[in-house]
Coordinates of C-alpha atoms in Angstrom, one line a residue:
M846 CA 16.0 -12.7 -2.4
T847 CA 14.3 -15.7 -4.1
T848 CA 10.6 -15.4 -4.6
W849 CA 8.8 -18.2 -2.8
E850 CA 6.7 -20.5 -5.0
P851 CA 3.4 -21.5 -3.4
P852 CA 2.8 -25.3 -3.1
A853 CA 0.6 -26.8 -5.8
P854 CA -3.2 -27.0 -5.0
A855 CA -4.4 -29.9 -2.8
L856 CA -4.7 -33.2 -4.8
S857 CA -7.9 -33.2 -6.9
V858 CA -9.8 -36.3 -8.0
R859 CA -8.2 -35.8 -11.5
Q860 CA -4.7 -35.8 -10.0
V861 CA -5.3 -38.9 -7.9
L862 CA -6.5 -40.8 -11.0
A863 CA -3.3 -39.7 -12.8
L864 CA -1.0 -41.3 -10.2
E865 CA 1.1 -44.1 -11.6
R866 CA -0.2 -46.7 -9.1
V867 CA -3.8 -45.8 -9.9
L868 CA -3.2 -46.0 -13.7
A869 CA -2.1 -49.6 -13.2
G870 CA -5.7 -50.3 -12.2
E871 CA -7.1 -48.9 -15.5
P872 CA -9.5 -46.4 -14.0
E873 CA -12.5 -45.3 -16.0
V874 CA -14.8 -42.4 -15.0
V875 CA -18.3 -43.5 -15.7
A876 CA -20.2 -40.6 -14.0
G877 CA -19.6 -37.1 -12.8
A878 CA -16.8 -36.4 -15.3
G879 CA -17.3 -32.7 -14.9
R880 CA -16.5 -32.7 -11.2
L881 CA -13.0 -34.2 -11.3
D882 CA -11.4 -31.0 -10.0
R883 CA -12.9 -31.6 -6.5
P884 CA -10.2 -31.5 -3.8
V885 CA -9.4 -34.8 -2.1
R886 CA -9.0 -34.3 1.7
W887 CA -8.5 -38.0 2.6
V888 CA -8.9 -41.5 1.1
H889 CA -11.2 -43.9 2.9
V890 CA -11.7 -47.7 2.3
A891 CA -15.2 -48.7 3.3
E892 CA -17.6 -51.6 2.5
A893 CA -20.4 -50.6 4.8
A894 CA -23.6 -49.6 3.1
D895 CA -24.1 -46.7 5.6
V896 CA -20.5 -45.3 5.2
G897 CA -21.9 -41.8 4.6
V898 CA -22.6 -41.2 8.3
M899 CA -18.9 -41.7 9.1
L900 CA -17.6 -39.1 6.6
S901 CA -16.9 -35.4 7.2
G902 CA -16.5 -34.3 3.6
G903 CA -13.8 -34.3 0.9
E904 CA -13.1 -38.1 1.2
M905 CA -12.4 -40.3 -1.8
V906 CA -14.2 -43.6 -0.9
L907 CA -12.8 -46.9 -2.2
T908 CA -15.0 -50.0 -2.2
T909 CA -15.6 -53.3 -3.9
G910 CA -19.3 -53.0 -3.4
V911 CA -19.5 -56.5 -2.0
L912 CA -22.4 -55.6 0.4
L913 CA -24.3 -53.8 -2.4
A914 CA -24.5 -56.6 -5.0
G915 CA -27.9 -57.6 -6.2
D916 CA -29.8 -54.7 -4.6
E917 CA -30.2 -51.6 -6.9
G918 CA -32.0 -49.7 -4.2
K919 CA -29.0 -50.0 -1.9
Q920 CA -26.6 -49.1 -4.7
A921 CA -28.5 -45.9 -5.4
E922 CA -28.9 -45.0 -1.8
Y923 CA -25.1 -45.7 -1.2
V924 CA -24.3 -43.1 -3.8
R925 CA -26.8 -40.6 -2.5
S926 CA -25.4 -41.0 1.1
L927 CA -21.9 -40.2 -0.2
H928 CA -23.3 -37.1 -2.0
R929 CA -25.0 -35.9 1.2
A930 CA -21.7 -36.4 3.1
E931 CA -19.9 -34.3 0.5
A932 CA -17.5 -37.0 -0.5
S933 CA -15.2 -36.0 -3.4
A934 CA -15.6 -39.3 -5.4
V935 CA -16.3 -43.0 -5.1
V936 CA -13.9 -45.6 -6.6
L937 CA -15.4 -49.0 -7.3
G938 CA -13.1 -52.0 -7.9
L939 CA -14.7 -54.3 -10.5
G940 CA -14.5 -58.0 -9.7
R941 CA -16.6 -60.7 -8.2
A942 CA -19.3 -58.4 -6.9
F943 CA -19.5 -56.2 -10.0
P944 CA -17.9 -57.5 -13.1
A945 CA -19.2 -54.4 -15.0
P946 CA -20.1 -50.8 -13.8
P947 CA -23.5 -51.1 -12.1
E948 CA -26.1 -49.0 -13.9
A949 CA -28.0 -48.0 -10.8
M950 CA -24.9 -46.5 -9.2
R951 CA -24.0 -44.8 -12.4
R952 CA -27.4 -43.1 -12.9
A953 CA -27.5 -42.0 -9.2
A954 CA -23.9 -40.6 -9.4
E955 CA -24.7 -38.7 -12.6
R956 CA -27.8 -37.2 -11.0
C957 CA -25.8 -36.2 -7.9
G958 CA -22.8 -35.0 -9.8
L959 CA -20.6 -37.3 -7.8
P960 CA -17.6 -38.7 -9.7
L961 CA -17.9 -42.5 -10.0
V962 CA -14.7 -44.3 -11.1
V963 CA -14.4 -48.0 -11.8
L964 CA -11.1 -49.9 -11.8
H965 CA -11.0 -52.6 -14.5
R966 CA -8.0 -54.5 -13.1
P967 CA -7.5 -55.8 -9.6
F968 CA -5.9 -53.2 -7.5
P969 CA -4.6 -53.2 -3.9
F970 CA -6.5 -50.3 -2.2
A971 CA -3.7 -50.1 0.4
Q972 CA -1.3 -48.9 -2.2
L973 CA -3.6 -46.0 -3.2
T974 CA -4.4 -45.0 0.4
E975 CA -0.7 -45.0 1.3
E976 CA 0.3 -43.0 -1.8
V977 CA -2.4 -40.3 -1.4
Q978 CA -2.2 -40.1 2.4
S979 CA 1.5 -39.6 2.3
R980 CA 1.2 -36.8 -0.3
L981 CA -1.5 -35.1 1.7
V982 CA 0.5 -35.2 4.9
R983 CA 3.6 -33.9 3.2
R984 CA 1.6 -31.0 1.8
K985 CA 0.0 -30.2 5.1
F986 CA 3.3 -30.3 6.9
A987 CA 4.8 -28.0 4.2
A988 CA 1.9 -25.5 4.7
V989 CA 2.4 -25.5 8.5
S990 CA 6.1 -25.1 8.2
L991 CA 5.6 -22.2 5.8
S992 CA 3.1 -20.6 8.2
E993 CA 5.6 -20.8 11.1
A994 CA 8.5 -19.5 8.9
V995 CA 6.3 -16.5 7.9
R996 CA 5.3 -15.9 11.5
T997 CA 8.9 -16.0 12.6
R998 CA 10.1 -13.6 9.9
L999 CA 7.3 -11.1 10.4
T1000 CA 7.8 -11.1 14.1
A1001 CA 11.5 -10.4 13.6
L1002 CA 10.7 -7.5 11.3
I1003 CA 8.3 -6.0 13.9
T1004 CA 10.9 -6.2 16.7
T1005 CA 13.4 -4.3 14.6
G1006 CA 10.9 -1.5 14.0
A1007 CA 10.3 -2.3 10.3
P1008 CA 7.7 -0.1 8.6
L1009 CA 4.4 -1.5 7.3
Q1010 CA 5.6 -1.7 3.7
R1011 CA 8.5 -4.0 4.7
L1012 CA 6.0 -6.4 6.3
L1013 CA 3.7 -6.4 3.3
D1014 CA 6.7 -7.0 0.9
E1015 CA 7.5 -10.1 3.0
V1016 CA 4.0 -11.4 2.8
A1017 CA 3.9 -10.8 -1.0
R1018 CA 7.2 -12.6 -1.4
H1019 CA 5.8 -15.7 0.3
S1020 CA 2.4 -15.6 -1.3
G1021 CA 3.7 -14.9 -4.8
C1022 CA 0.7 -12.6 -5.5
P1023 CA -0.4 -9.0 -4.9
V1024 CA -1.2 -8.1 -1.3
V1025 CA -3.6 -5.3 -0.4
V1026 CA -4.5 -3.9 3.0
A1027 CA -7.7 -1.9 3.1
N1028 CA -10.0 -0.4 5.7
L1029 CA -13.7 -1.4 6.0
A1030 CA -14.7 1.2 3.4
H1031 CA -12.3 -0.6 0.9
R1032 CA -9.9 2.3 0.9
V1033 CA -6.4 1.0 0.3
L1034 CA -3.9 1.5 3.0
G1035 CA -1.0 -0.4 1.6
T1036 CA 0.0 -2.7 -1.2
A1037 CA 2.9 -5.1 -2.1
G1038 CA 3.8 -7.3 -5.0
E1039 CA 5.0 -6.9 -8.6
R1040 CA 3.9 -3.4 -9.6
P1041 CA 2.1 -4.3 -12.9
A1042 CA 0.1 -7.0 -11.0
V1043 CA -0.7 -4.6 -8.2
D1044 CA -1.9 -2.0 -10.6
D1045 CA -4.1 -4.5 -12.4
V1046 CA -5.8 -5.3 -9.0
L1047 CA -6.1 -1.6 -8.1
R1048 CA -7.5 -0.4 -11.4
D1049 CA -11.1 -0.9 -10.3
W1050 CA -10.4 -1.9 -6.8
E1051 CA -13.5 -0.9 -4.9
R1052 CA -15.9 -2.6 -7.3
V1053 CA -13.7 -5.8 -7.5
A1054 CA -13.2 -5.8 -3.7
R1055 CA -16.9 -5.6 -3.0
Q1056 CA -17.8 -8.3 -5.6
A1057 CA -15.1 -10.6 -4.2
G1058 CA -16.0 -9.9 -0.6
A1059 CA -18.4 -12.8 -0.1
G1060 CA -16.1 -15.7 -1.1
E1061 CA -12.6 -16.9 -1.9
G1062 CA -13.0 -17.6 -5.6
D1063 CA -10.2 -17.0 -8.1
G1064 CA -7.6 -17.1 -5.3
W1065 CA -8.9 -14.0 -3.4
I1066 CA -8.1 -14.9 0.2
R1067 CA -8.8 -12.4 3.0
A1068 CA -8.2 -12.2 6.8
E1069 CA -9.8 -9.6 9.0
L1070 CA -7.7 -7.1 11.0
G1071 CA -8.9 -5.9 14.4
G1072 CA -8.7 -6.4 18.1
R1073 CA -10.8 -6.2 21.3
G1074 CA -13.9 -7.2 19.4
E1075 CA -13.6 -4.4 16.8
R1076 CA -12.6 -4.9 13.1
W1077 CA -10.9 -2.0 11.3
G1078 CA -9.6 -3.5 8.1
R1079 CA -8.6 -6.6 6.2
I1080 CA -5.6 -8.0 4.3
V1081 CA -6.3 -9.7 0.9
L1082 CA -4.2 -12.1 -1.1
C1083 CA -5.3 -11.3 -4.6
G1084 CA -5.1 -14.2 -7.1
Y1085 CA -3.2 -16.6 -4.8
R1086 CA -2.2 -19.6 -6.9
G1087 CA -1.6 -22.2 -4.2
D1088 CA -3.8 -24.4 -2.0
T1089 CA -6.6 -22.4 -0.4
A1090 CA -5.9 -23.8 3.0
T1091 CA -2.3 -22.7 2.7
G1092 CA -3.4 -19.3 1.6
R1093 CA -5.6 -19.0 4.6
L1094 CA -2.7 -19.8 6.9
L1095 CA -0.5 -17.2 5.2
A1096 CA -3.3 -14.6 5.4
D1097 CA -3.9 -15.4 9.1
R1098 CA -0.2 -15.1 9.9
A1099 CA 0.0 -11.8 8.1
A1100 CA -3.1 -10.5 9.9
E1101 CA -1.6 -11.4 13.3
A1102 CA 1.6 -9.5 12.4
L1103 CA -0.2 -6.4 11.1
V1104 CA -2.4 -6.2 14.2
L1105 CA 0.7 -6.5 16.4
H1106 CA 2.6 -3.9 14.3
R1107 CA -0.3 -1.5 14.8
M1108 CA -0.6 -2.2 18.5
L1109 CA 3.1 -1.6 19.1
G1110 CA 3.0 1.6 17.1
G1111 CA 5.6 0.5 14.5
S1112 CA 5.5 4.0 12.9
A1113 CA 4.6 7.4 14.2
R1114 CA 2.4 7.9 11.1
S1115 CA -0.9 6.1 10.7
W1116 CA -1.2 3.6 7.8
E1117 CA -3.4 6.0 5.9
E1118 CA -0.7 8.7 6.2
Q1119 CA 2.0 6.2 5.1
S1120 CA -0.1 5.4 2.0
A1121 CA -0.6 9.0 1.2
R1122 CA 3.1 9.8 1.7
S1123 CA 4.2 7.0 -0.6
L1124 CA 1.8 8.2 -3.3
L1125 CA 2.7 11.9 -3.1
T1126 CA 6.4 11.2 -2.9
D1127 CA 6.2 9.1 -6.0
L1128 CA 4.2 11.8 -7.7
A1129 CA 6.6 14.6 -6.7
G1130 CA 9.6 12.5 -7.7
G1131 CA 8.4 12.1 -11.2
V1132 CA 10.3 8.8 -11.6
V1133 CA 7.0 6.9 -12.1
P1134 CA 4.7 8.3 -14.8
A1135 CA 1.6 9.9 -13.2
G1136 CA -0.6 7.6 -15.3
H1137 CA 0.9 4.6 -13.7
L1138 CA 0.0 6.0 -10.3
L1139 CA -3.7 6.6 -11.1
P1140 CA -4.8 3.1 -9.8
R1141 CA -3.1 3.8 -6.5
A1142 CA -4.6 7.3 -6.2
R1143 CA -8.1 6.0 -6.9
A1144 CA -7.7 3.1 -4.5
A1145 CA -6.5 5.5 -1.8
G1146 CA -9.9 7.3 -2.0
L1147 CA -8.8 10.3 -4.2
P1148 CA -11.4 11.1 -6.9
V1149 CA -9.5 11.2 -10.2
N1150 CA -12.2 11.3 -13.0
R1151 CA -13.0 14.7 -14.5
R1152 CA -11.4 16.6 -11.6
T1153 CA -9.4 19.7 -11.0
F1154 CA -6.2 19.0 -9.1
V1155 CA -4.5 21.7 -6.9
P1156 CA -1.0 20.8 -5.7
L1157 CA 0.1 22.5 -2.5
V1158 CA 3.1 22.4 -0.2
V1159 CA 2.6 23.7 3.3
R1160 CA 5.2 24.6 5.9
G1161 CA 4.4 25.1 9.6
R1162 CA 1.7 22.4 10.0
D1163 CA 2.0 18.6 10.0
A1164 CA 0.1 16.2 7.9
A1165 CA -2.3 15.2 10.7
R1166 CA -3.5 18.8 11.1
L1167 CA -3.8 19.3 7.4
D1168 CA -5.9 16.1 7.0
R1169 CA -8.1 17.2 9.8
V1170 CA -8.7 20.6 8.1
L1171 CA -9.5 18.9 4.8
R1172 CA -12.2 16.8 6.6
L1173 CA -13.6 19.8 8.4
L1174 CA -14.0 21.7 5.1
G1175 CA -15.2 18.7 3.2
L1176 CA -12.4 19.0 0.7
P1177 CA -11.4 15.8 -1.1
G1178 CA -7.6 15.4 -0.9
I1179 CA -4.7 13.7 0.6
A1180 CA -1.8 15.1 2.7
A1181 CA 1.6 13.7 3.6
E1182 CA 4.8 14.9 5.0
L1183 CA 7.7 15.0 2.6
A1184 CA 11.4 15.0 3.3
G1185 CA 12.4 18.0 5.4
T1186 CA 9.7 20.1 7.0
A1187 CA 7.4 20.3 4.0
T1188 CA 4.0 18.7 3.8
A1189 CA 2.4 18.1 0.4
V1190 CA -1.3 18.3 -0.2
L1191 CA -3.2 17.3 -3.3
L1192 CA -6.8 18.7 -3.6
S1193 CA -9.2 17.0 -6.0
L1194 CA -12.0 19.3 -6.8
A1195 CA -15.0 19.1 -9.1
R1196 CA -14.6 20.9 -12.4
D1197 CA -17.4 23.4 -11.5
Q1198 CA -15.7 24.4 -8.2
D1199 CA -13.7 27.6 -7.8
A1200 CA -10.2 26.2 -7.2
D1201 CA -8.6 29.5 -6.2
A1202 CA -11.4 30.4 -3.7
L1203 CA -11.3 27.0 -2.1
T1204 CA -7.5 27.0 -1.9
G1205 CA -7.7 30.4 -0.2
H1206 CA -10.4 29.2 2.2
F1207 CA -8.1 26.2 3.1
A1208 CA -5.1 28.5 3.7
A1209 CA -7.2 30.8 5.9
R1210 CA -8.5 27.9 8.0
L1211 CA -4.9 26.7 8.5
R1212 CA -3.8 30.1 9.6
A1213 CA -6.6 30.0 12.2
E1214 CA -5.2 26.8 13.6
P1215 CA -3.0 27.3 16.7
G1216 CA 0.7 26.7 16.2
A1217 CA 4.1 28.2 17.0
A1218 CA 5.4 28.3 13.5
P1219 CA 4.0 30.7 10.8
V1220 CA 2.1 28.9 8.1
V1221 CA 3.2 29.1 4.5
V1222 CA 0.8 27.7 1.9
A1223 CA 2.5 27.4 -1.5
A1224 CA 0.4 26.5 -4.5
A1225 CA 0.9 25.7 -8.1
G1226 CA -1.7 26.4 -10.7
A1227 CA -4.7 24.2 -10.9
R1228 CA -4.3 21.1 -13.2
T1229 CA -7.1 19.4 -15.1
S1230 CA -5.0 16.4 -16.1
F1231 CA -3.5 14.0 -13.6
D1232 CA -0.4 13.8 -15.8
D1233 CA 0.4 17.4 -14.9
V1234 CA 0.3 16.8 -11.1
P1235 CA 4.0 15.9 -10.6
A1236 CA 5.1 19.2 -12.3
G1237 CA 2.6 21.0 -10.1
L1238 CA 3.9 19.5 -6.9
R1239 CA 7.5 20.4 -7.8
E1240 CA 6.4 23.9 -8.6
A1241 CA 4.7 24.2 -5.2
R1242 CA 7.7 22.8 -3.5
H1243 CA 10.0 25.3 -5.3
V1244 CA 7.8 28.2 -4.1
A1245 CA 7.7 27.0 -0.5
D1246 CA 11.4 26.5 -0.4
A1247 CA 12.0 30.0 -1.9
V1248 CA 10.3 31.7 1.1
A1249 CA 11.4 29.2 3.7
G1250 CA 13.1 30.8 6.8
S1251 CA 11.8 34.3 5.9
A1252 CA 8.1 33.9 6.2
A1253 CA 7.8 36.1 9.3
A1254 CA 9.7 38.9 7.6
L1255 CA 8.0 38.8 4.3
D1256 CA 4.5 40.2 3.6
L1257 CA 3.2 37.1 2.0
P1258 CA -0.3 36.5 0.6
P1259 CA -2.4 33.7 2.2
V1260 CA -1.5 31.5 -0.7
V1261 CA 2.0 32.0 -2.2
R1262 CA 2.4 31.3 -5.9
L1263 CA 5.3 31.3 -8.3
H1264 CA 4.8 35.0 -9.3
D1265 CA 5.1 36.0 -5.6
V1266 CA 8.6 34.7 -5.1
H1267 CA 10.3 37.0 -7.6
L1268 CA 14.1 37.1 -7.0
R1269 CA 14.0 34.4 -4.4
G1270 CA 12.6 31.9 -6.9
L1271 CA 15.2 32.8 -9.5
I1272 CA 18.1 32.5 -7.0
R1273 CA 16.9 29.1 -5.8
L1274 CA 16.8 27.8 -9.3
L1275 CA 20.4 29.1 -9.8
R1276 CA 21.8 28.0 -6.4
D1277 CA 23.9 25.1 -7.9
D1278 CA 25.6 27.4 -10.4
P1279 CA 29.4 27.6 -9.4
Q1280 CA 29.5 31.3 -10.3
V1281 CA 26.6 32.1 -8.1
Q1282 CA 28.1 30.1 -5.2
S1283 CA 31.4 31.9 -5.7
F1284 CA 29.6 35.3 -5.7
A1285 CA 27.8 34.5 -2.5
E1286 CA 31.0 33.4 -0.7
R1287 CA 32.8 36.6 -1.8
E1288 CA 30.1 39.0 -0.9
L1289 CA 29.5 37.5 2.6
D1290 CA 33.0 36.5 3.4
G1291 CA 33.2 39.0 6.3
L1292 CA 30.3 37.3 8.1
L1293 CA 31.0 33.7 7.0
R1294 CA 34.7 33.6 7.9
D1295 CA 33.8 34.0 11.6
P1296 CA 30.1 33.1 11.6
D1297 CA 27.8 35.2 13.7
E1298 CA 24.3 33.8 13.4
D1299 CA 22.8 36.8 15.2
L1300 CA 24.2 39.2 12.7
L1301 CA 23.2 37.0 9.8
S1302 CA 19.7 36.8 11.1
V1303 CA 19.4 40.5 11.5
L1304 CA 20.8 41.1 8.0
R1305 CA 18.4 38.6 6.6
T1306 CA 15.4 40.3 8.2
Y1307 CA 16.6 43.8 7.4
L1308 CA 16.9 43.1 3.7
A1309 CA 13.7 41.0 3.5
T1310 CA 11.7 43.9 5.0
G1311 CA 13.0 46.3 2.4
R1312 CA 15.6 47.8 4.9
N1313 CA 12.8 48.8 7.3
K1314 CA 14.6 49.4 10.6
S1315 CA 11.5 49.7 12.8
R1316 CA 10.1 46.4 11.5
T1317 CA 13.4 44.7 11.9
A1318 CA 13.8 45.8 15.5
Q1319 CA 10.3 44.7 16.2
L1320 CA 10.8 41.2 14.8
H1321 CA 14.1 40.8 16.7
H1322 CA 12.7 42.2 19.9
V1323 CA 15.5 44.8 20.3
S1324 CA 15.6 48.5 20.6
R1325 CA 16.4 50.8 17.7
P1326 CA 19.8 51.8 19.1
A1327 CA 20.7 48.1 19.6
L1328 CA 19.7 47.4 16.0
Y1329 CA 21.8 50.3 14.8
R1330 CA 24.8 48.8 16.5
R1331 CA 24.2 45.5 14.8
L1332 CA 23.8 47.0 11.4
E1333 CA 27.1 49.0 11.9
A1334 CA 28.9 45.8 12.8
I1335 CA 27.5 44.0 9.7
Q1336 CA 28.6 46.9 7.4
A1337 CA 32.0 47.0 9.0
R1338 CA 32.6 43.2 8.5
L1339 CA 31.3 43.2 5.0
G1340 CA 32.9 46.5 4.0
V1341 CA 29.6 47.8 2.4
D1342 CA 27.1 50.7 2.9
L1343 CA 23.7 49.1 3.3
D1344 CA 22.1 52.6 2.6
D1345 CA 23.4 52.3 -0.9
F1346 CA 20.8 50.5 -3.0
E1347 CA 23.2 48.7 -5.3
Q1348 CA 25.5 47.5 -2.5
A1349 CA 22.5 46.4 -0.4
A1350 CA 21.0 44.6 -3.5
S1351 CA 24.3 42.8 -4.0
V1352 CA 24.4 41.6 -0.4
H1353 CA 20.8 40.6 -0.6
I1354 CA 21.3 38.4 -3.6
A1355 CA 24.4 36.8 -2.0
L1356 CA 22.4 36.1 1.2
L1357 CA 19.6 34.5 -0.8
A1358 CA 22.0 32.3 -2.7
H1359 CA 23.7 31.3 0.6
D1360 CA 20.4 30.5 2.3
A1361 CA 19.3 28.5 -0.8
Q1362 CA 22.6 26.5 -0.6
Q1363 CA 22.1 25.8 3.1
R1364 CA 18.6 24.4 2.6

């Protein structure tokens, strides 16, 4: 898809003077040469001495000065009135009234900082007004057309259920600059644009955002997000290269779309959760170096300087609950659901805090939360370098996956670590090995050829509890005789004696490999 190029800025005084028709009049800037980049909103031909009262700002005024000749007081006041009306420049055609630049007007213009331009050759003002007005109208029409095109495109995305990121990508494509959505505390909720440019913006986001909050200098254009009299965020075009008025239109259209997207519930997750999920997914994936993700982490509100990072993966609780517990305990961190049923958490602790104790406290608080599923909190070792966080998240995910499906049967510690998963962890690492797969199929053939999920579940629990019949019967809510019948059926179909340690161990390893493959 072709990136949209923003229109050039509105015509400045300098650009007007460079037009071919104007050059024919041999223009000379005799005052206010440092203000030639002022935008020209309109061109107005006026001979009246009190023209200033008829202006609204941004006009380039063309005059022959015929009513000012011979009165230096009127000449100076004429310039001052244009300055008060915020005119962009005054162009004086030399001729019968003024054969040379009038000194009174020049001095007044220099004091006011108002560009004063004289034309040395006769010049039809109508040609200049026609040229400039037509250019300005074309630019305004192009901006309005762009605004409507963006509105139509964003509305179409919303109606198809597109996520927030897709909308922001579209805004960035049209604006040609980084786009940031932040809450009122300047915490970044979403970004779009070329990644290096976005990272430059986010590197010191909070300070830059606060400094740029008062105006729209350097192309920073913002629009507020909110509804029903309440603001809850803003969208910022960072370093927009086009006309400020066009940028405002783009920002306004984007804000309208984002408010509508949020009202319609375009995603089950909040924007904060989407931002955290994107960051944690990229960290866990390891495709993007962790150092490149530091600006995003900092802008998302995660402390990153001189911190201890604890990567966790939790099963049995969603991201919203985990985020709530983090806030209740006052633990800095982010949580987001990953693919499957796992939820990643990244704690960011001060160096002098006890990472193990706080992780255990977090796990205990989660277990106290009501929920149908048992909670498994898998943790990697604490990291003091952000570069080591991706490996830590992968380790925690490996630990969580190793005990998945057997949490109720296993006597797990509050926080499960790599040294707690023993054989399960090894089998999960080897699950893609063809010989391990063949072994599992061969050992379990009697149960897999004609699958019986009830028998497989009983076998799984029986082996996970160390062949404890009482515990197995309790977990499956059956009587001891009923359990014995199931175990006899399992042994008959597999052709093994589960009372024999070596045969039971062989079946256990095969079942672990089979379960790892299924997950």
